Amino acid sequence: MEILCAVLAAAMFGAGHYMSGTASRRQGPVAVAYWTQFGVVAVALTLLLARPVDGWDPAALLWGGGAALGGVVGSLCLYAALSRATFTLAVGASTVTTTVTPALVAMALLGEQVTSLRLALVGLSMLTVWLLVSQKRQEGVAVVTSPLPVVTGSTPVVHEQDAGASDSAPRPLWSQKKSGSSLGAALLPLAAGLGYAVELVSVAQIPGESFTQGLSAWAVVSLVVMLLVFLLRRDGSGAARLPRLVPRGGAGALVVLAGGFSAAGMMLFHLSAAGIGLATTSAVVAVYPAVPILLAVALLRERPSPRGWAGLLCASVVVGLGALSTVLQG
């Protein structure tokens, strides 16, 4: 059951990032990252109404708040990395860092057993992530991948001559001219990955009996901080933009739904980590970029590159090894 929760969490993350990544093509990554928080808050409020809180657990609130701050830092570092480095370096390095760090923390600091199978699982997950995010993407093809958990995905650069493109439509950060030092381009993805790793480790540490409180703290802190970031955005002329504070229309509904998927994925991640350990769960969930690619194949008739197919094959092997690890552990 726990390995199934990990697989379902990966599916939730992947589907959520596919939807948010599609919306970010027009709306811009910061706006979408902010709007997804409405979906997270909606899920948290629903759980609180279903199970009213008798008393607040400080540990759950602290871990939830720490998870939110880690995720926000990861998001901001990722956006900065996408403006300075290539897509493969920014997303690949950050996601690989997100994959390996929780596993190392679990085995080095949280007392989880170090086994050759678990190490092989983590290593194969890193290979899978790199294959999936480094595959060549054709012009106009919506391959959507991004680090965990509530962050807009990536779509190819939107050129001004694209049919139906609006001159006023926000351009993705990674469509801008790459600038900055090579050191900064290398360190920012690592910082992004460490931020997301803090988020995952913190979510796994929320006490199970008060997880709803931790999820609520995560949702509220993320919403407030991302709102501040959203309000402080400025365009190229230095004039303040007039932000749309509440998502509207079909795109807004899609983004809110993506946030709900991500919140559900976090709940499943927590359940899986509590049962089979953080190291195994993080390795299995890390292959979630396979989900948007499969959706693109099914819905957009996209044809992955040979490297993409190899990544999908590796993802299936990771799930199988995760299940085997769970059986042996039991």
Short mmCIF file of C-alpha atoms in Angstrom, two decimals:
data_model
loop_
_atom_site.label_atom_id
_atom_site.label_comp_id
_atom_site.label_asym_id
_atom_site.label_seq_id
_atom_site.Cartn_x
_atom_site.Cartn_y
_atom_site.Cartn_z
CA MET A 1 0.00 0.00 0.00
CA GLU A 2 2.82 2.44 0.85
CA ILE A 3 4.56 1.95 -2.50
CA LEU A 4 1.21 2.55 -4.18
CA CYS A 5 0.94 5.83 -2.28
CA ALA A 6 4.39 6.83 -3.59
CA VAL A 7 3.40 6.02 -7.17
CA LEU A 8 0.12 7.91 -6.81
CA ALA A 9 2.01 10.87 -5.30
CA ALA A 10 4.28 10.92 -8.35
CA ALA A 11 1.20 10.83 -10.58
CA MET A 12 -0.37 13.73 -8.67
CA PHE A 13 2.79 15.82 -8.87
CA GLY A 14 3.24 15.05 -12.54
CA ALA A 15 -0.34 15.82 -13.50
CA GLY A 16 -0.32 19.02 -11.45
CA HIS A 17 2.89 20.20 -13.09
CA TYR A 18 1.56 19.35 -16.54
CA MET A 19 -1.47 21.61 -15.92
CA SER A 20 0.46 24.45 -14.29
CA GLY A 21 3.18 24.25 -16.92
CA THR A 22 0.61 24.56 -19.68
CA ALA A 23 -0.90 27.64 -18.01
CA SER A 24 2.51 29.23 -17.43
CA ARG A 25 3.04 29.49 -21.17
CA ARG A 26 0.61 32.43 -21.17
CA GLN A 27 0.41 33.61 -17.57
CA GLY A 28 4.05 33.49 -16.48
CA PRO A 29 5.69 31.21 -13.92
CA VAL A 30 5.47 33.45 -10.84
CA ALA A 31 1.76 34.12 -11.33
CA VAL A 32 1.03 30.43 -11.80
CA ALA A 33 3.16 29.44 -8.80
CA TYR A 34 1.16 31.94 -6.72
CA TRP A 35 -2.24 30.87 -8.04
CA THR A 36 -1.58 27.19 -7.36
CA GLN A 37 -1.53 28.04 -3.66
CA PHE A 38 -5.29 28.63 -3.81
CA GLY A 39 -5.73 24.95 -4.66
CA VAL A 40 -3.48 23.93 -1.77
CA VAL A 41 -5.41 26.16 0.65
CA ALA A 42 -8.72 24.73 -0.60
CA VAL A 43 -7.56 21.18 0.13
CA ALA A 44 -6.26 22.17 3.58
CA LEU A 45 -9.51 23.94 4.50
CA THR A 46 -11.56 20.97 3.35
CA LEU A 47 -9.55 18.66 5.59
CA LEU A 48 -9.85 21.04 8.54
CA LEU A 49 -13.63 21.22 8.12
CA ALA A 50 -13.84 17.44 7.88
CA ARG A 51 -11.74 16.99 11.02
CA PRO A 52 -12.02 20.04 13.28
CA VAL A 53 -8.93 20.78 15.36
CA ASP A 54 -9.22 20.40 19.14
CA GLY A 55 -5.81 21.95 19.80
CA TRP A 56 -2.97 23.12 17.60
CA ASP A 57 0.24 21.10 17.52
CA PRO A 58 3.29 23.42 17.51
CA ALA A 59 5.52 20.73 15.97
CA ALA A 60 3.14 20.27 13.04
CA LEU A 61 2.91 24.02 12.48
CA LEU A 62 6.70 24.45 12.61
CA TRP A 63 7.37 21.59 10.19
CA GLY A 64 4.63 22.82 7.87
CA GLY A 65 5.96 26.37 7.93
CA GLY A 66 9.50 25.13 7.32
CA ALA A 67 8.28 23.09 4.35
CA ALA A 68 6.62 26.18 2.89
CA LEU A 69 9.73 28.32 3.23
CA GLY A 70 11.87 25.60 1.67
CA GLY A 71 9.51 25.35 -1.27
CA VAL A 72 9.40 29.11 -1.82
CA VAL A 73 13.19 29.40 -1.70
CA GLY A 74 13.43 26.52 -4.14
CA SER A 75 10.96 28.20 -6.49
CA LEU A 76 12.74 31.55 -6.50
CA CYS A 77 16.14 29.95 -7.02
CA LEU A 78 14.74 27.85 -9.86
CA TYR A 79 13.31 30.88 -11.65
CA ALA A 80 16.64 32.68 -11.29
CA ALA A 81 18.47 29.59 -12.58
CA LEU A 82 16.18 29.35 -15.61
CA SER A 83 17.13 32.91 -16.57
CA ARG A 84 20.86 32.17 -16.35
CA ALA A 85 21.35 28.54 -17.31
CA THR A 86 20.04 26.08 -19.86
CA PHE A 87 16.83 24.22 -19.16
CA THR A 88 18.68 20.93 -18.77
CA LEU A 89 21.14 22.33 -16.22
CA ALA A 90 18.56 24.31 -14.24
CA VAL A 91 15.84 21.67 -14.02
CA GLY A 92 18.08 18.61 -14.19
CA ALA A 93 20.52 19.67 -11.46
CA SER A 94 17.78 20.96 -9.15
CA THR A 95 15.64 17.86 -9.52
CA VAL A 96 18.59 15.50 -9.04
CA THR A 97 19.51 17.43 -5.89
CA THR A 98 15.92 17.15 -4.70
CA THR A 99 16.07 13.41 -5.34
CA VAL A 100 19.27 12.52 -3.53
CA THR A 101 19.22 14.93 -0.57
CA PRO A 102 16.16 13.54 1.29
CA ALA A 103 17.51 10.03 0.86
CA LEU A 104 20.90 11.00 2.28
CA VAL A 105 19.27 12.84 5.18
CA ALA A 106 17.06 9.83 5.91
CA MET A 107 19.94 7.38 5.94
CA ALA A 108 22.50 9.60 7.66
CA LEU A 109 20.37 11.48 10.20
CA LEU A 110 16.98 9.80 10.55
CA GLY A 111 18.20 6.27 11.19
CA GLU A 112 16.91 4.61 8.00
CA GLN A 113 18.90 1.54 7.06
CA VAL A 114 21.53 1.88 4.35
CA THR A 115 21.15 -1.00 1.88
CA SER A 116 22.65 -1.66 -1.54
CA LEU A 117 19.16 -1.89 -3.02
CA ARG A 118 18.16 1.46 -1.60
CA LEU A 119 21.37 3.09 -2.86
CA ALA A 120 20.79 1.56 -6.29
CA LEU A 121 17.23 2.89 -6.23
CA VAL A 122 18.41 6.43 -5.49
CA GLY A 123 21.10 6.26 -8.18
CA LEU A 124 18.69 4.95 -10.80
CA SER A 125 16.19 7.67 -9.89
CA MET A 126 18.85 10.32 -10.51
CA LEU A 127 19.61 8.76 -13.90
CA THR A 128 15.91 8.68 -14.74
CA VAL A 129 15.44 12.34 -13.91
CA TRP A 130 18.42 13.37 -15.98
CA LEU A 131 17.28 11.37 -18.99
CA LEU A 132 13.79 12.82 -18.84
CA VAL A 133 14.74 16.48 -18.47
CA SER A 134 17.66 16.42 -20.91
CA GLN A 135 15.83 14.92 -23.86
CA LYS A 136 15.69 17.15 -26.92
CA ARG A 137 12.41 19.02 -27.25
CA GLN A 138 11.11 20.01 -30.64
CA GLU A 139 9.79 23.52 -31.26
CA GLY A 140 6.25 23.91 -29.97
CA VAL A 141 6.18 20.61 -28.08
CA ALA A 142 4.90 20.90 -24.53
CA VAL A 143 7.19 18.65 -22.52
CA VAL A 144 6.45 19.72 -18.97
CA THR A 145 8.84 18.91 -16.16
CA SER A 146 9.75 20.73 -12.99
CA PRO A 147 11.02 20.12 -9.48
CA LEU A 148 8.70 19.36 -6.59
CA PRO A 149 6.17 20.20 -5.51
CA VAL A 150 4.01 23.27 -6.32
CA VAL A 151 6.00 24.96 -9.01
CA THR A 152 5.11 25.78 -12.54
CA GLY A 153 6.48 23.37 -15.08
CA SER A 154 8.33 24.24 -18.24
CA THR A 155 7.16 24.63 -21.80
CA PRO A 156 9.28 25.51 -24.82
CA VAL A 157 10.07 29.14 -25.52
CA VAL A 158 7.10 31.10 -26.83
CA HIS A 159 8.30 33.10 -29.80
CA GLU A 160 6.67 36.37 -30.81
CA GLN A 161 5.78 34.98 -34.20
CA ASP A 162 3.85 32.03 -32.74
CA ALA A 163 0.28 31.92 -33.94
CA GLY A 164 -2.11 33.46 -31.48
CA ALA A 165 0.62 34.82 -29.25
CA SER A 166 -0.12 38.15 -27.59
CA ASP A 167 2.48 40.89 -27.47
CA SER A 168 1.51 41.55 -23.86
CA ALA A 169 1.60 37.91 -22.78
CA PRO A 170 4.25 37.24 -20.12
CA ARG A 171 7.25 35.39 -21.49
CA PRO A 172 8.63 32.46 -19.50
CA LEU A 173 11.75 33.31 -17.57
CA TRP A 174 13.72 30.71 -19.47
CA SER A 175 12.92 32.45 -22.76
CA GLN A 176 15.00 35.42 -21.72
CA LYS A 177 18.62 35.85 -22.67
CA LYS A 178 20.85 33.84 -20.40
CA SER A 179 23.07 36.02 -18.29
CA GLY A 180 25.22 35.90 -15.18
CA SER A 181 28.32 34.02 -14.18
CA SER A 182 28.83 30.32 -14.78
CA LEU A 183 29.25 29.86 -11.03
CA GLY A 184 25.86 31.41 -10.36
CA ALA A 185 24.29 29.33 -13.12
CA ALA A 186 25.64 26.19 -11.43
CA LEU A 187 24.89 27.11 -7.80
CA LEU A 188 21.31 28.32 -8.29
CA PRO A 189 19.96 24.90 -9.41
CA LEU A 190 21.67 23.30 -6.42
CA ALA A 191 20.11 25.88 -4.10
CA ALA A 192 16.72 25.24 -5.69
CA GLY A 193 17.09 21.51 -5.19
CA LEU A 194 18.12 21.97 -1.56
CA GLY A 195 15.07 24.19 -0.98
CA TYR A 196 12.74 21.53 -2.35
CA ALA A 197 14.59 18.88 -0.36
CA VAL A 198 13.94 20.86 2.83
CA GLU A 199 10.28 20.93 1.87
CA LEU A 200 10.08 17.16 1.39
CA VAL A 201 12.01 16.32 4.55
CA SER A 202 9.85 18.74 6.57
CA VAL A 203 6.60 17.29 5.20
CA ALA A 204 7.79 13.80 6.10
CA GLN A 205 8.49 14.94 9.68
CA ILE A 206 5.00 16.34 10.34
CA PRO A 207 3.34 14.16 13.03
CA GLY A 208 0.80 11.87 11.39
CA GLU A 209 -1.98 12.61 13.84
CA SER A 210 -1.75 16.34 13.16
CA PHE A 211 -0.76 16.27 9.49
CA THR A 212 -3.76 18.39 8.53
CA GLN A 213 -2.42 21.19 10.71
CA GLY A 214 1.00 20.94 9.12
CA LEU A 215 -0.54 20.95 5.65
CA SER A 216 -2.56 24.04 6.60
CA ALA A 217 0.56 25.84 7.83
CA TRP A 218 2.36 24.90 4.62
CA ALA A 219 -0.53 26.21 2.53
CA VAL A 220 -0.98 29.51 4.37
CA VAL A 221 2.73 30.38 4.61
CA SER A 222 3.27 29.52 0.93
CA LEU A 223 0.28 31.61 -0.10
CA VAL A 224 1.39 34.66 1.90
CA VAL A 225 5.01 34.56 0.78
CA MET A 226 4.17 33.92 -2.87
CA LEU A 227 1.63 36.77 -2.72
CA LEU A 228 4.39 39.12 -1.57
CA VAL A 229 6.68 37.90 -4.36
CA PHE A 230 3.83 38.31 -6.85
CA LEU A 231 3.09 41.88 -5.73
CA LEU A 232 6.75 42.87 -5.91
CA ARG A 233 7.16 41.81 -9.53
CA ARG A 234 8.17 44.56 -11.93
CA ASP A 235 8.29 44.69 -15.67
CA GLY A 236 11.22 45.66 -17.84
CA SER A 237 10.55 49.42 -17.50
CA GLY A 238 10.61 49.27 -13.72
CA ALA A 239 6.93 50.15 -13.35
CA ALA A 240 4.84 48.03 -11.04
CA ARG A 241 2.54 45.60 -12.79
CA LEU A 242 -1.10 45.42 -11.91
CA PRO A 243 -1.39 41.83 -10.69
CA ARG A 244 -4.47 39.65 -10.86
CA LEU A 245 -4.72 38.56 -7.25
CA VAL A 246 -7.35 35.87 -7.79
CA PRO A 247 -7.17 33.32 -10.63
CA ARG A 248 -10.08 33.58 -13.06
CA GLY A 249 -11.40 31.81 -16.11
CA GLY A 250 -10.49 28.42 -17.46
CA ALA A 251 -6.75 28.96 -16.98
CA GLY A 252 -7.31 29.98 -13.35
CA ALA A 253 -9.42 26.90 -12.67
CA LEU A 254 -6.75 24.71 -14.25
CA VAL A 255 -4.03 26.20 -12.06
CA VAL A 256 -6.11 25.89 -8.87
CA LEU A 257 -6.78 22.25 -9.76
CA ALA A 258 -3.04 21.76 -10.24
CA GLY A 259 -2.47 23.09 -6.72
CA GLY A 260 -5.04 20.66 -5.37
CA PHE A 261 -3.26 17.80 -7.10
CA SER A 262 0.04 18.88 -5.56
CA ALA A 263 -1.50 19.04 -2.07
CA ALA A 264 -2.96 15.56 -2.53
CA GLY A 265 0.45 14.39 -3.70
CA MET A 266 2.02 15.74 -0.51
CA MET A 267 -0.47 13.82 1.61
CA LEU A 268 0.32 10.61 -0.27
CA PHE A 269 4.04 11.35 0.02
CA HIS A 270 3.68 11.70 3.79
CA LEU A 271 1.76 8.42 4.08
CA SER A 272 4.34 6.58 2.00
CA ALA A 273 7.33 8.01 3.88
CA ALA A 274 5.74 7.05 7.20
CA GLY A 275 5.38 3.46 6.00
CA ILE A 276 8.44 2.61 3.90
CA GLY A 277 10.83 5.43 4.79
CA LEU A 278 11.77 8.76 3.32
CA ALA A 279 14.67 7.42 1.24
CA THR A 280 12.61 4.92 -0.75
CA THR A 281 9.63 7.23 -1.11
CA SER A 282 11.65 10.21 -2.35
CA ALA A 283 13.43 8.01 -4.91
CA VAL A 284 10.15 6.65 -6.30
CA VAL A 285 8.36 10.01 -6.30
CA ALA A 286 11.33 11.65 -8.03
CA VAL A 287 10.45 9.94 -11.32
CA TYR A 288 7.25 12.01 -11.57
CA PRO A 289 8.55 13.89 -14.69
CA ALA A 290 7.58 10.72 -16.57
CA VAL A 291 3.91 11.54 -15.94
CA PRO A 292 3.78 14.84 -17.89
CA ILE A 293 5.66 13.18 -20.76
CA LEU A 294 3.16 10.31 -20.84
CA LEU A 295 0.31 12.84 -20.78
CA ALA A 296 1.93 14.73 -23.65
CA VAL A 297 2.18 11.47 -25.61
CA ALA A 298 -1.49 10.63 -24.95
CA LEU A 299 -3.04 14.08 -25.32
CA LEU A 300 -0.69 15.93 -27.69
CA ARG A 301 0.57 12.98 -29.75
CA GLU A 302 4.10 13.94 -28.80
CA ARG A 303 6.95 11.61 -29.70
CA PRO A 304 9.68 11.55 -27.03
CA SER A 305 13.28 11.34 -28.12
CA PRO A 306 15.21 8.08 -27.62
CA ARG A 307 16.59 9.56 -24.40
CA GLY A 308 13.02 10.26 -23.29
CA TRP A 309 11.97 6.67 -23.96
CA ALA A 310 15.02 5.48 -22.01
CA GLY A 311 13.95 7.71 -19.12
CA LEU A 312 10.44 6.26 -19.16
CA LEU A 313 11.90 2.75 -19.11
CA CYS A 314 14.13 3.65 -16.18
CA ALA A 315 11.13 5.12 -14.36
CA SER A 316 9.31 1.80 -14.60
CA VAL A 317 12.40 0.01 -13.26
CA VAL A 318 12.55 2.45 -10.33
CA VAL A 319 8.94 1.67 -9.42
CA GLY A 320 9.69 -2.07 -9.62
CA LEU A 321 12.79 -1.73 -7.44
CA GLY A 322 10.82 0.37 -4.97
CA ALA A 323 8.22 -2.38 -4.70
CA LEU A 324 10.96 -5.00 -4.26
CA SER A 325 12.60 -2.89 -1.57
CA THR A 326 9.28 -2.64 0.25
CA VAL A 327 8.75 -6.41 0.11
CA LEU A 328 12.25 -7.11 1.44
CA GLN A 329 11.83 -4.48 4.12
CA GLY A 330 8.56 -6.02 5.23
#
